[in-house]
XYZ file of N, CA and C in Angstrom:
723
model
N 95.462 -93.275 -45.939
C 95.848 -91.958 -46.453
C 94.850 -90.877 -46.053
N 93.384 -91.244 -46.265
C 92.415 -90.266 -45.891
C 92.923 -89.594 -44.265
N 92.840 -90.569 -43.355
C 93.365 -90.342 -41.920
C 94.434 -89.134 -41.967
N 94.969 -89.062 -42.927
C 96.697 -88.849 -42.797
C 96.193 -87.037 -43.179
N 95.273 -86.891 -44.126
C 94.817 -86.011 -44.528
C 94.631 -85.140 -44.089
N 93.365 -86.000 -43.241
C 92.273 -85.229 -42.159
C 93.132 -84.681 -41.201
N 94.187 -85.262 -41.198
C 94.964 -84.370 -39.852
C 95.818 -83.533 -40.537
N 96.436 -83.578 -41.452
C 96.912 -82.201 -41.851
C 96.305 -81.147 -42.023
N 94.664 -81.550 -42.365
C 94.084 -80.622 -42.821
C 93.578 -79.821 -41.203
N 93.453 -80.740 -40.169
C 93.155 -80.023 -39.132
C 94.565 -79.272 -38.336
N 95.140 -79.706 -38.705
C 96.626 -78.581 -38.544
C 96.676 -77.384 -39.176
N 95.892 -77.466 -40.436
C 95.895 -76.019 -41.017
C 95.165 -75.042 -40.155
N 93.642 -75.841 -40.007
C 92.665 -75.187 -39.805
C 92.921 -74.233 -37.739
N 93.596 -75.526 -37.445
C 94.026 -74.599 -35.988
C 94.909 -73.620 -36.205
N 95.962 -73.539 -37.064
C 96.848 -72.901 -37.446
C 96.027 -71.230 -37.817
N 94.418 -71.169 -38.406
C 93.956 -70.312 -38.521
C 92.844 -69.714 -37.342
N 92.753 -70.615 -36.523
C 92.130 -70.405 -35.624
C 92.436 -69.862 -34.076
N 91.892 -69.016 -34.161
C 92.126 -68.104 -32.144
C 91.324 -68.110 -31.307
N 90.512 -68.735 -31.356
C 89.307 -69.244 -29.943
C 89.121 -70.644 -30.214
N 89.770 -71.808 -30.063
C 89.499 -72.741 -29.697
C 88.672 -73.240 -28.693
N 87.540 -74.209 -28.852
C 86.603 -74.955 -27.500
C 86.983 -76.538 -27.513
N 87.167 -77.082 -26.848
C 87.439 -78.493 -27.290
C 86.028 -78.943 -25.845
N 85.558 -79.866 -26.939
C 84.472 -80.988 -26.209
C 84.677 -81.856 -26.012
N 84.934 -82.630 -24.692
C 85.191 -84.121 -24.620
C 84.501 -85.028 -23.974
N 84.332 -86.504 -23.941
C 83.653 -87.346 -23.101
C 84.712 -87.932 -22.753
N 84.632 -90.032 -22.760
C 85.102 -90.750 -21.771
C 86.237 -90.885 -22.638
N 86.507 -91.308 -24.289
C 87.145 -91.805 -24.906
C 88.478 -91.000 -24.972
N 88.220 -89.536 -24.778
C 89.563 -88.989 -23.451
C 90.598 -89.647 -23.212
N 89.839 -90.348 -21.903
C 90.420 -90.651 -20.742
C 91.037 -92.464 -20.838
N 90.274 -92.995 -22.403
C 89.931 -94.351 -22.159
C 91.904 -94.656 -22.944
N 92.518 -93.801 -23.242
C 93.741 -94.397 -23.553
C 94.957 -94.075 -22.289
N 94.300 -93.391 -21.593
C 94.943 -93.102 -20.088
C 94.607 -94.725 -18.680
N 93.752 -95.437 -19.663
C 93.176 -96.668 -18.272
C 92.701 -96.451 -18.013
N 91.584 -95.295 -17.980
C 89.839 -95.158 -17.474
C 89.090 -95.572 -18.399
N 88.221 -97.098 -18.354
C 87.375 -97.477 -18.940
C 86.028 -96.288 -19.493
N 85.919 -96.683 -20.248
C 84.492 -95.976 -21.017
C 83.252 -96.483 -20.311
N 82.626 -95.960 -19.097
C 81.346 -96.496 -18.824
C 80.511 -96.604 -19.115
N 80.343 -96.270 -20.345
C 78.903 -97.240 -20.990
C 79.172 -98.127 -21.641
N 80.778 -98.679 -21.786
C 80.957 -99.776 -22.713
C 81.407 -101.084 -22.258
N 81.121 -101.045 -20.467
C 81.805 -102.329 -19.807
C 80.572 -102.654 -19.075
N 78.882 -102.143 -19.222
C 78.096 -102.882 -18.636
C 78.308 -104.298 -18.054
N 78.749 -105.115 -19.052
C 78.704 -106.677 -18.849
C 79.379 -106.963 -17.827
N 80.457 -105.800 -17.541
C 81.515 -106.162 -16.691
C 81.436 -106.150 -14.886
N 80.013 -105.283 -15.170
C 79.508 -104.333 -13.922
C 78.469 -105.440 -13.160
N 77.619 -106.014 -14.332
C 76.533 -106.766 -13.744
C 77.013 -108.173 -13.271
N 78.393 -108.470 -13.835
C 78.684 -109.842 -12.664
C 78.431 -109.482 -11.509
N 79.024 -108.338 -11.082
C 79.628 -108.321 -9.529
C 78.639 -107.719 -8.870
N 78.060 -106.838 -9.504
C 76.292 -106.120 -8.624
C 75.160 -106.354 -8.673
N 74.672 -106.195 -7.975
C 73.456 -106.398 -8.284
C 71.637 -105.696 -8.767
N 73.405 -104.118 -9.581
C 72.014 -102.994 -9.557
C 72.984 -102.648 -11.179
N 72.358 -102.284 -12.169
C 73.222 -101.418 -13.326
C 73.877 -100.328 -12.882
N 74.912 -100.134 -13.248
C 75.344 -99.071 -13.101
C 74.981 -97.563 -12.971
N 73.669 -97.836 -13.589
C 73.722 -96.373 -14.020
C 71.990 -96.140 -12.906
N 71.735 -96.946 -12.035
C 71.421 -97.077 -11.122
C 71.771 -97.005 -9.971
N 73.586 -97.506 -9.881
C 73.706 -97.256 -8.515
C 74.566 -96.000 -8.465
N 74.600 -95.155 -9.946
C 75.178 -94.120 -9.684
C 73.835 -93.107 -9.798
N 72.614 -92.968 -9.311
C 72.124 -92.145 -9.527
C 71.965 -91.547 -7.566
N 70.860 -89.542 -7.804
C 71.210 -89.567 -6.513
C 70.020 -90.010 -5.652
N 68.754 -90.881 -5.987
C 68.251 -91.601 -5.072
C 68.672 -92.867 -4.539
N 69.547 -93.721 -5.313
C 70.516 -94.781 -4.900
C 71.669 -94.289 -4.015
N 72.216 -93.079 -4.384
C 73.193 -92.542 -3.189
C 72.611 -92.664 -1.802
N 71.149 -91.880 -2.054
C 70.642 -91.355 -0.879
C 70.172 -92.811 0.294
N 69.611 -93.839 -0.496
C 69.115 -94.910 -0.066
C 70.239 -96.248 0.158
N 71.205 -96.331 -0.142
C 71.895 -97.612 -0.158
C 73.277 -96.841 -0.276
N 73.620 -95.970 0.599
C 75.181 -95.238 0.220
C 75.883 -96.474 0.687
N 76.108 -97.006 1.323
C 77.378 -97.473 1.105
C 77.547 -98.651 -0.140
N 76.873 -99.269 -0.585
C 76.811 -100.111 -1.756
C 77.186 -98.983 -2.678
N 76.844 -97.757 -2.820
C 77.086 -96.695 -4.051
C 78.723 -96.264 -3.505
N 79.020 -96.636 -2.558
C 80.417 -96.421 -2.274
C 82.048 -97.446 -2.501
N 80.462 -98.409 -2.796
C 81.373 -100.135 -2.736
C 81.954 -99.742 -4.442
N 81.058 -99.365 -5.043
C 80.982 -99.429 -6.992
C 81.833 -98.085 -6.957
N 81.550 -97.176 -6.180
C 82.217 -95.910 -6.667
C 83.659 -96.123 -6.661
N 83.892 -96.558 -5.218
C 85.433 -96.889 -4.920
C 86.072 -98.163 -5.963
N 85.470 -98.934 -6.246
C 86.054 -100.087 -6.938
C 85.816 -99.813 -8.280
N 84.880 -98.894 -9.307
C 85.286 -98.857 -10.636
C 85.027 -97.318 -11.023
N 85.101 -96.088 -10.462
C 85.389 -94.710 -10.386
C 86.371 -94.338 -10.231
N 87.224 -94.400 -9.627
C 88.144 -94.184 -8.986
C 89.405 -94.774 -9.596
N 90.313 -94.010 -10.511
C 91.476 -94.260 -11.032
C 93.058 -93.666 -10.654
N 93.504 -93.832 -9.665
C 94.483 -93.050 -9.094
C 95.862 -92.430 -9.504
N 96.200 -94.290 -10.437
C 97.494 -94.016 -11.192
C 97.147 -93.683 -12.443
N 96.177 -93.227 -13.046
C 96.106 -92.682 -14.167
C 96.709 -91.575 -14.730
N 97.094 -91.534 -15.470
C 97.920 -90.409 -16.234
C 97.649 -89.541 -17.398
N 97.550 -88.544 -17.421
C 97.223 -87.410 -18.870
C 98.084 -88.751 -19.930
N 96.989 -88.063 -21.369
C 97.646 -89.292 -22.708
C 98.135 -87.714 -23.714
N 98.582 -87.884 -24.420
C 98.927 -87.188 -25.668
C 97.805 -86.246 -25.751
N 96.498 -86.299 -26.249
C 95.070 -85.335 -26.006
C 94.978 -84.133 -24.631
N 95.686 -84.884 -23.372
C 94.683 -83.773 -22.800
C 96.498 -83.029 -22.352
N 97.825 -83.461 -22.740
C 98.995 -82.620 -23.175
C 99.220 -81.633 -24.046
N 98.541 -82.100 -25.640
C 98.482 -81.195 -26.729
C 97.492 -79.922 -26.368
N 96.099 -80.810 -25.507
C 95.515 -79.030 -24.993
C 95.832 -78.213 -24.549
N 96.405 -78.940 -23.209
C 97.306 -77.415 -22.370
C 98.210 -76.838 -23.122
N 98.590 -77.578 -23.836
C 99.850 -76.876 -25.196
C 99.025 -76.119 -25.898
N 97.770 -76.052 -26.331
C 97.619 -75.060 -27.009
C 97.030 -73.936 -25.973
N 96.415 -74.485 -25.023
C 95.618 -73.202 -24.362
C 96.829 -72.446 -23.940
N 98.148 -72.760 -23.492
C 99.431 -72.014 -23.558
C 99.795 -71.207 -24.418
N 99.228 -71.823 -25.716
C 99.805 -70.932 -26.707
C 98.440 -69.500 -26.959
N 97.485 -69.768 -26.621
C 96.870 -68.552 -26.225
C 95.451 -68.985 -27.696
N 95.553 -69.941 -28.274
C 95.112 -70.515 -29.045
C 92.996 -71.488 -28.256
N 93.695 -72.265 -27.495
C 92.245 -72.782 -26.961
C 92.389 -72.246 -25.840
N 90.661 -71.675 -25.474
C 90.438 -70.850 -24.815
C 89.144 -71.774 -23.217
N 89.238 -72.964 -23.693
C 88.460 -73.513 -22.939
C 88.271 -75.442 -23.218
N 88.460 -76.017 -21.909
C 88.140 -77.259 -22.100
C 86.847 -77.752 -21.865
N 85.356 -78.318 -22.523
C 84.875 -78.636 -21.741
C 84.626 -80.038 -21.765
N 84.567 -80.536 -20.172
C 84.542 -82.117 -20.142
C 83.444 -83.153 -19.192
N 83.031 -84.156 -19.494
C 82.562 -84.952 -19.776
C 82.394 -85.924 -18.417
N 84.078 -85.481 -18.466
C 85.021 -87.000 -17.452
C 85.257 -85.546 -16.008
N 85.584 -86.834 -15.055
C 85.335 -86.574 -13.522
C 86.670 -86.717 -13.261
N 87.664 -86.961 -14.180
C 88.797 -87.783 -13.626
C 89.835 -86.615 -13.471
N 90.099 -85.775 -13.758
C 90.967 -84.200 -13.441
C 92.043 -84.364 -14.101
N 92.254 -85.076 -15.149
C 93.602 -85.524 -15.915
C 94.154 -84.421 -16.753
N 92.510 -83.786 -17.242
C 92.889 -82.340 -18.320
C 93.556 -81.128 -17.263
N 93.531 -81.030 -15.807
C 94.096 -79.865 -15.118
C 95.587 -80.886 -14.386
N 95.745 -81.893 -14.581
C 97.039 -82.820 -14.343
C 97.879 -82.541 -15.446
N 97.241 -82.410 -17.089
C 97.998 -82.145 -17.736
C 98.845 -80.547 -17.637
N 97.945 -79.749 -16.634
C 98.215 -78.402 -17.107
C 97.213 -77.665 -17.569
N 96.052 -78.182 -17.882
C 94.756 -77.196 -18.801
C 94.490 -76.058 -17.276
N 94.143 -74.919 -17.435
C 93.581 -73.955 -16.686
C 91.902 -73.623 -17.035
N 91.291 -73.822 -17.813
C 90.274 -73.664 -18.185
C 89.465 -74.961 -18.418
N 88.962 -75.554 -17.459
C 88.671 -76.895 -17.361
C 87.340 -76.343 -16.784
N 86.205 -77.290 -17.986
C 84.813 -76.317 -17.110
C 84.108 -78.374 -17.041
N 83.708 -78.418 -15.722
C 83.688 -79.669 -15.640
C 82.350 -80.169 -15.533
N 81.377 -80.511 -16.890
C 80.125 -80.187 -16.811
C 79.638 -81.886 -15.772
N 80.453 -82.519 -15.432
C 79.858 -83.641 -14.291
C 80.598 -84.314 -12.972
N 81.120 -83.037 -12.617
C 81.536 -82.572 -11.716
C 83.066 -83.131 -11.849
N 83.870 -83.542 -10.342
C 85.014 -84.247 -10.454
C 85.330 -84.870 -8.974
N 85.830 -86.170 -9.221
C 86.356 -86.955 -8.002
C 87.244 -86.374 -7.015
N 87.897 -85.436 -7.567
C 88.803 -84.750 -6.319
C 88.378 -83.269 -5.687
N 87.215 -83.430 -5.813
C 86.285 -82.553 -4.457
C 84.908 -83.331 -3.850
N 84.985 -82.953 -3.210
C 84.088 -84.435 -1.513
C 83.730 -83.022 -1.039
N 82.800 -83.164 -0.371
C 81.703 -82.410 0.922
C 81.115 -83.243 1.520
N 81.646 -82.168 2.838
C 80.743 -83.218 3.930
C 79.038 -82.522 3.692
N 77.938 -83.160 3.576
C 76.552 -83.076 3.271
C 75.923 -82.351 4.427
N 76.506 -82.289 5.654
C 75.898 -81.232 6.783
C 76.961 -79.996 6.741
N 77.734 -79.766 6.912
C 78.680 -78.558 7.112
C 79.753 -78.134 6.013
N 79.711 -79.111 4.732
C 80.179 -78.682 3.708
C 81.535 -78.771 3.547
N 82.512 -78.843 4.405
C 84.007 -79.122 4.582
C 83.771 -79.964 3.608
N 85.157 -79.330 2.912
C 85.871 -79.994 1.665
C 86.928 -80.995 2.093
N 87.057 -82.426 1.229
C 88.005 -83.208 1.528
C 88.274 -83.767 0.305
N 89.337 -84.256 -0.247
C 90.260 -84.600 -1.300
C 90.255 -85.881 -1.507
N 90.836 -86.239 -2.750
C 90.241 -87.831 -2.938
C 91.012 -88.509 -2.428
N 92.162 -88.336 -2.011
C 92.870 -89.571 -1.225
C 92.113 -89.606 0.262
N 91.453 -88.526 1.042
C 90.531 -88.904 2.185
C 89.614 -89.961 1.920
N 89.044 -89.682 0.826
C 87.725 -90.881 0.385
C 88.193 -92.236 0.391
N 89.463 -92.694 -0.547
C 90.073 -93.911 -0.995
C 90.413 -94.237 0.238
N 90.913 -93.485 1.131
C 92.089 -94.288 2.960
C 90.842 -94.479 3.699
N 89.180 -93.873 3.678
C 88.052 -94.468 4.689
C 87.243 -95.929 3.970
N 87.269 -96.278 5.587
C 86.264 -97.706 5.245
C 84.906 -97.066 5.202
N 84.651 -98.036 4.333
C 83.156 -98.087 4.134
C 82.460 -96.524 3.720
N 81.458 -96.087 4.043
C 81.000 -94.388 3.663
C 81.781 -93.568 4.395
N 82.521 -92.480 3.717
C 83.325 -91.719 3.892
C 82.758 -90.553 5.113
N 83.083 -90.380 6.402
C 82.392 -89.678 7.176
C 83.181 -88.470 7.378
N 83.000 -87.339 7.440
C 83.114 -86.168 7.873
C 83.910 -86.037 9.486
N 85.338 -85.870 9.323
C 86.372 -85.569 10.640
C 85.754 -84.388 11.380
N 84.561 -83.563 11.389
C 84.663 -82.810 12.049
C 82.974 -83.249 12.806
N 82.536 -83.338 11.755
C 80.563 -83.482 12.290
C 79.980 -84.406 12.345
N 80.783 -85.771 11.735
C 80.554 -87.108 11.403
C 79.693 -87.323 10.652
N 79.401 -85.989 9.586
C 78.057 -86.017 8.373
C 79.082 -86.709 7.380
N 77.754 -87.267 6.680
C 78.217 -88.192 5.575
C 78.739 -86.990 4.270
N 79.877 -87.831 3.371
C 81.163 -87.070 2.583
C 80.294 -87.445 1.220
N 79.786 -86.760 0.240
C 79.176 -87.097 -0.759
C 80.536 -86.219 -2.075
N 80.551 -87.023 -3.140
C 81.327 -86.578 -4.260
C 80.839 -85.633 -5.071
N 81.474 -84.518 -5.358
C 80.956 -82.918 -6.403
C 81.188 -84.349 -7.446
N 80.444 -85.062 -7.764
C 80.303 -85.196 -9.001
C 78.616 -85.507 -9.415
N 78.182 -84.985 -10.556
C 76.773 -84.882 -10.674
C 76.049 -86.328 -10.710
N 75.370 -86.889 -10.387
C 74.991 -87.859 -10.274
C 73.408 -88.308 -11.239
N 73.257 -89.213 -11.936
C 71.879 -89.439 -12.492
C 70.911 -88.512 -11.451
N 69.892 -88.096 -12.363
C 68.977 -87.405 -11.843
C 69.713 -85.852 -10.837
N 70.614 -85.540 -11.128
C 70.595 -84.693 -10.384
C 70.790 -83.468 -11.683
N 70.778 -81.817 -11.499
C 71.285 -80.981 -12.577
C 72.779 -80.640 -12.722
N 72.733 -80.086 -14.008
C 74.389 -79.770 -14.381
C 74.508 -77.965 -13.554
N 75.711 -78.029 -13.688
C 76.196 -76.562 -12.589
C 75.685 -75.552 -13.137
N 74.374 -74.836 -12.959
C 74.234 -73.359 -13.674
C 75.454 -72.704 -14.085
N 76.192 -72.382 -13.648
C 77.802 -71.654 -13.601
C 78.649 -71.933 -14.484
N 78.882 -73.587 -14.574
C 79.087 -74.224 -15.549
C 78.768 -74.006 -16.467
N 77.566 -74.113 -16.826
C 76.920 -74.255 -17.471
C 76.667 -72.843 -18.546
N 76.329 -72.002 -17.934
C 76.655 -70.480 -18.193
C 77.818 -70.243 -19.174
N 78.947 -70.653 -18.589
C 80.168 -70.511 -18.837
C 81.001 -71.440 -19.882
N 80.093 -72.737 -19.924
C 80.436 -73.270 -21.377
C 79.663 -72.870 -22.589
N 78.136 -72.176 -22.485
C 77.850 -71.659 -23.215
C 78.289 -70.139 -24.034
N 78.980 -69.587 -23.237
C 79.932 -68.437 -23.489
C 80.669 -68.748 -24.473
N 81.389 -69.590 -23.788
C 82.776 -70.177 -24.465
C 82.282 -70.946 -26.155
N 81.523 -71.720 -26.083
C 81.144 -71.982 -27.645
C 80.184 -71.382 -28.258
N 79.780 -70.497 -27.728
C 79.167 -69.656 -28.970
C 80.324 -68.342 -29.031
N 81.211 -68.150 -28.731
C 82.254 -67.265 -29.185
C 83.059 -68.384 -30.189
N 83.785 -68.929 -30.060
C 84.580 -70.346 -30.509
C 84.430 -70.611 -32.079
N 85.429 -70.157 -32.592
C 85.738 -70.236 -34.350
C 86.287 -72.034 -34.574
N 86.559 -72.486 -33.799
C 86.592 -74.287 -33.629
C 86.424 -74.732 -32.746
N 85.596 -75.420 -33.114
C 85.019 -76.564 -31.845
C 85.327 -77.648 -32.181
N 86.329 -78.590 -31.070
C 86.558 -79.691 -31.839
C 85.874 -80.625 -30.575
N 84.868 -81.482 -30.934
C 84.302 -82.612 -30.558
C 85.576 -83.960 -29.982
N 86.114 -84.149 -29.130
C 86.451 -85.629 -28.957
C 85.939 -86.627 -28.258
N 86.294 -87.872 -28.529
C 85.840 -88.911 -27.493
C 84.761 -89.295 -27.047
N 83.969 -88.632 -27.498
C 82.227 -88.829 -26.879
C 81.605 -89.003 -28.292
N 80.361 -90.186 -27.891
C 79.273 -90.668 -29.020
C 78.254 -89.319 -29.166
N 78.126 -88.503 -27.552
C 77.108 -87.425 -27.951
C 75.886 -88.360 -27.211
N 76.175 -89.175 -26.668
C 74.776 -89.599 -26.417
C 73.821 -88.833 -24.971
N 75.411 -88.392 -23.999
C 74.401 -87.934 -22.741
C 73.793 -86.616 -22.742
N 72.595 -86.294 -22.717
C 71.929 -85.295 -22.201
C 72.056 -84.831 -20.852
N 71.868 -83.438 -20.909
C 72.111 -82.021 -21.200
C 73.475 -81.636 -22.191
N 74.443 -82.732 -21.999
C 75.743 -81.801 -21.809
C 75.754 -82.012 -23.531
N 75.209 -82.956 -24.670
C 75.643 -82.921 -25.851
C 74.814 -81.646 -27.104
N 74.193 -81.175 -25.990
C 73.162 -80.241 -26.576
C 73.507 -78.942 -26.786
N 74.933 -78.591 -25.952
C 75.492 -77.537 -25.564
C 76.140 -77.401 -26.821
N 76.237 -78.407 -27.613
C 77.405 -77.980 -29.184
C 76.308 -77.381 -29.949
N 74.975 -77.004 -29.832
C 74.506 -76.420 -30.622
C 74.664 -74.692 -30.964
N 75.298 -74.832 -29.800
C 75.407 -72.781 -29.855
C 76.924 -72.756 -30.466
N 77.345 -73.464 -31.227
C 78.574 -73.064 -31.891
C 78.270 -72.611 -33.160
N 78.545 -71.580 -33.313
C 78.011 -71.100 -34.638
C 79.776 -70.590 -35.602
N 80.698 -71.117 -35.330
C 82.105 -70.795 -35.710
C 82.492 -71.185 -36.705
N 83.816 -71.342 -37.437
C 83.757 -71.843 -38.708
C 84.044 -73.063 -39.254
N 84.917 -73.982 -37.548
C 85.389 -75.249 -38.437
C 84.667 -75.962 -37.077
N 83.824 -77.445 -37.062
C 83.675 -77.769 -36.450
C 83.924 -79.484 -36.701
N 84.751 -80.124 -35.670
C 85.716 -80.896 -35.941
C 84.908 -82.053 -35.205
N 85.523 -83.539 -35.348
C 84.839 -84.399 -34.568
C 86.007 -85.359 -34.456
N 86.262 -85.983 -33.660
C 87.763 -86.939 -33.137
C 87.177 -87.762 -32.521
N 86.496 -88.688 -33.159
C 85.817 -89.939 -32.358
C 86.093 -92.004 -33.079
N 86.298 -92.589 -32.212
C 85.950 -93.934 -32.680
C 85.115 -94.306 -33.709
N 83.683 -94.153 -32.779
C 82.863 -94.539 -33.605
C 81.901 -93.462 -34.082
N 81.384 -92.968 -35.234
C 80.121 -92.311 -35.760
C 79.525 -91.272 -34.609
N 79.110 -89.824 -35.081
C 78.383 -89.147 -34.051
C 77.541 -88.872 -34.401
N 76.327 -88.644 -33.804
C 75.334 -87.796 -34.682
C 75.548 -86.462 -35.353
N 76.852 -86.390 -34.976
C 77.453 -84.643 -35.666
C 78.111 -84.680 -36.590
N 78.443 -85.751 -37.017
C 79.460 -86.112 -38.137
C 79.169 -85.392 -39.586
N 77.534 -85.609 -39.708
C 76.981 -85.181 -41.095
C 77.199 -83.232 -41.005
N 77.670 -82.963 -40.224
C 77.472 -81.471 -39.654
C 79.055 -80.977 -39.902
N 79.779 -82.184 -39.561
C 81.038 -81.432 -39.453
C 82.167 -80.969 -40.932
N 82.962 -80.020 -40.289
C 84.047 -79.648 -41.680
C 85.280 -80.917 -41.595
N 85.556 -81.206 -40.234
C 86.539 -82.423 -40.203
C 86.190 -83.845 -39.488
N 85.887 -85.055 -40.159
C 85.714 -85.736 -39.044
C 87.198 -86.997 -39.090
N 87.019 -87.655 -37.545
C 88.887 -88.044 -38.335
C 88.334 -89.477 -37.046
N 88.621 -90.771 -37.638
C 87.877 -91.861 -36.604
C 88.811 -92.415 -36.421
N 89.529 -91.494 -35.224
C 90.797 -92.742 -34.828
C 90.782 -92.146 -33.162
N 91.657 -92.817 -32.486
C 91.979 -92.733 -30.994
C 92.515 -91.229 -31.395
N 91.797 -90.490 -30.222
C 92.074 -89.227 -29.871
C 93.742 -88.658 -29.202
N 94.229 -89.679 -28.577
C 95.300 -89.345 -28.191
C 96.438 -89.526 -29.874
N 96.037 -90.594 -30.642
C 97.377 -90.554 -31.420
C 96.792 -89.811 -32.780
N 95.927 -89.102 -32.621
C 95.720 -88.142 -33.129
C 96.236 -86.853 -33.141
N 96.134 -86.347 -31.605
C 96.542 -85.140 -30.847
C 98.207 -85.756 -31.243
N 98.835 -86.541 -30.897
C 100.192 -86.611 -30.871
C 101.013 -86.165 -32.241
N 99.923 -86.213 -33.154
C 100.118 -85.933 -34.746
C 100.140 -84.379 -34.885
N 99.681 -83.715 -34.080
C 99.442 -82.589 -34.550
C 100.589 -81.058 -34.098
């Protein structure tokens, strides 16, 4: 019943609200068939022989690319994936003139598949590639159809992914621009993410608005902070509303 509550009660509260921000991580994407990567370690270290979060950083790019191409291509890379109920109900509201900004987490472009226009993508996204000498842009089905490291049709420079990589920084621009967006923002609703990665969970501190919401699995460190918190799958949540 509490569940049942919490979502009516967050129906009211959007119902009063005109600058929506919605925050999201992996748990997004994880009812669409994109695994949660910090929650399938075990799954990673059969088959490699580096953690994950090693062979996605950018001195492992730089030093062993094609092994960072072997992992990228075989557990990054989700093609038939599909928008879930969550990142549908957004573009439905940013339509309705209601949320004014997505910001996300995930690389996977599902929130501008659904339709979102305001997609600020604080770790970059799989469907923009540069070639690393001359910069030509190439699309993710170029990456998925080349063997081995993705080379550049024009200069034969190596094709590196706009997506931010360990050790590298988040987009000034971005960055800029999600801070805009939630410190204007009368609701901020938190989904899918524990909050654990730095820079990007630090950015909910400039919300100074009136309802600040949390749509997660498990526990956030924001929970004690928030006006709504509601611990169920984000998509059959959104489908409720």
């Amino acid at each position: 019943m509490k569940g049942d509550f919490m979502i009516s009660t967050l129906k009211q509260a959007i119902d009063e609200c005109n600058y929506i921000v919605f925050f999201g991580g992996a748990g997004v994407s994880t009812e669409s068939g994109i695994p949660d990567f910090r929650s399938v370690d075990g799954l990673y270290s059969q088959k490699y022989k580096y953690p994950p979060e090693t062979i996605v950083s950018h001195s492992f790019y730089m030093r062993r690319t094609e092994e960072f191409y072997e992992f990228y291509k075989d557990k990054m890379l989700f093609l038939d994936a599909k928008p879930n109920a969550a990142h549908m109900k957004l573009a439905e509201l940013e339509e309705q003139g209601k949320l004014k900004a997505v910001v996300t987490q995930n690389i996977d472009g599902l929130h501008q598949k659904a339709g979102s226009k305001e997609v600020l993508e604080l770790h970059g996204s799989v469907h923009r590639n540069y070639c690393m000498d001359c910069h030509t842009f190439f699309d993710l089905e170029y990456i998925v159809n080349s063997e081995g490291v993705p080379r550049c049709n024009k200069c034969g420079g190596t094709i590196k992914p706009d997506v931010v990589l360990y050790e590298e920084g988040l987009d000034h621009d971005i960055l800029t621009r999600t801070v805009n967006h939630i410190s204007k923002a009368d609701m901020l609703i938190i989904g899918g993410t524990s909050l654990a990665v730095y820079p990007a969970a630090g950015l909910i501190d400039y919300f100074r608005g009136k309802y600040l919401v949390v749509v997660n699995m498990a526990p956030t460190p924001r929970d004690s902070h928030a006006d709504i918190v509601i611990q169920q799958k984000i998509g059959e949540v959104f489908s409720q509303l």
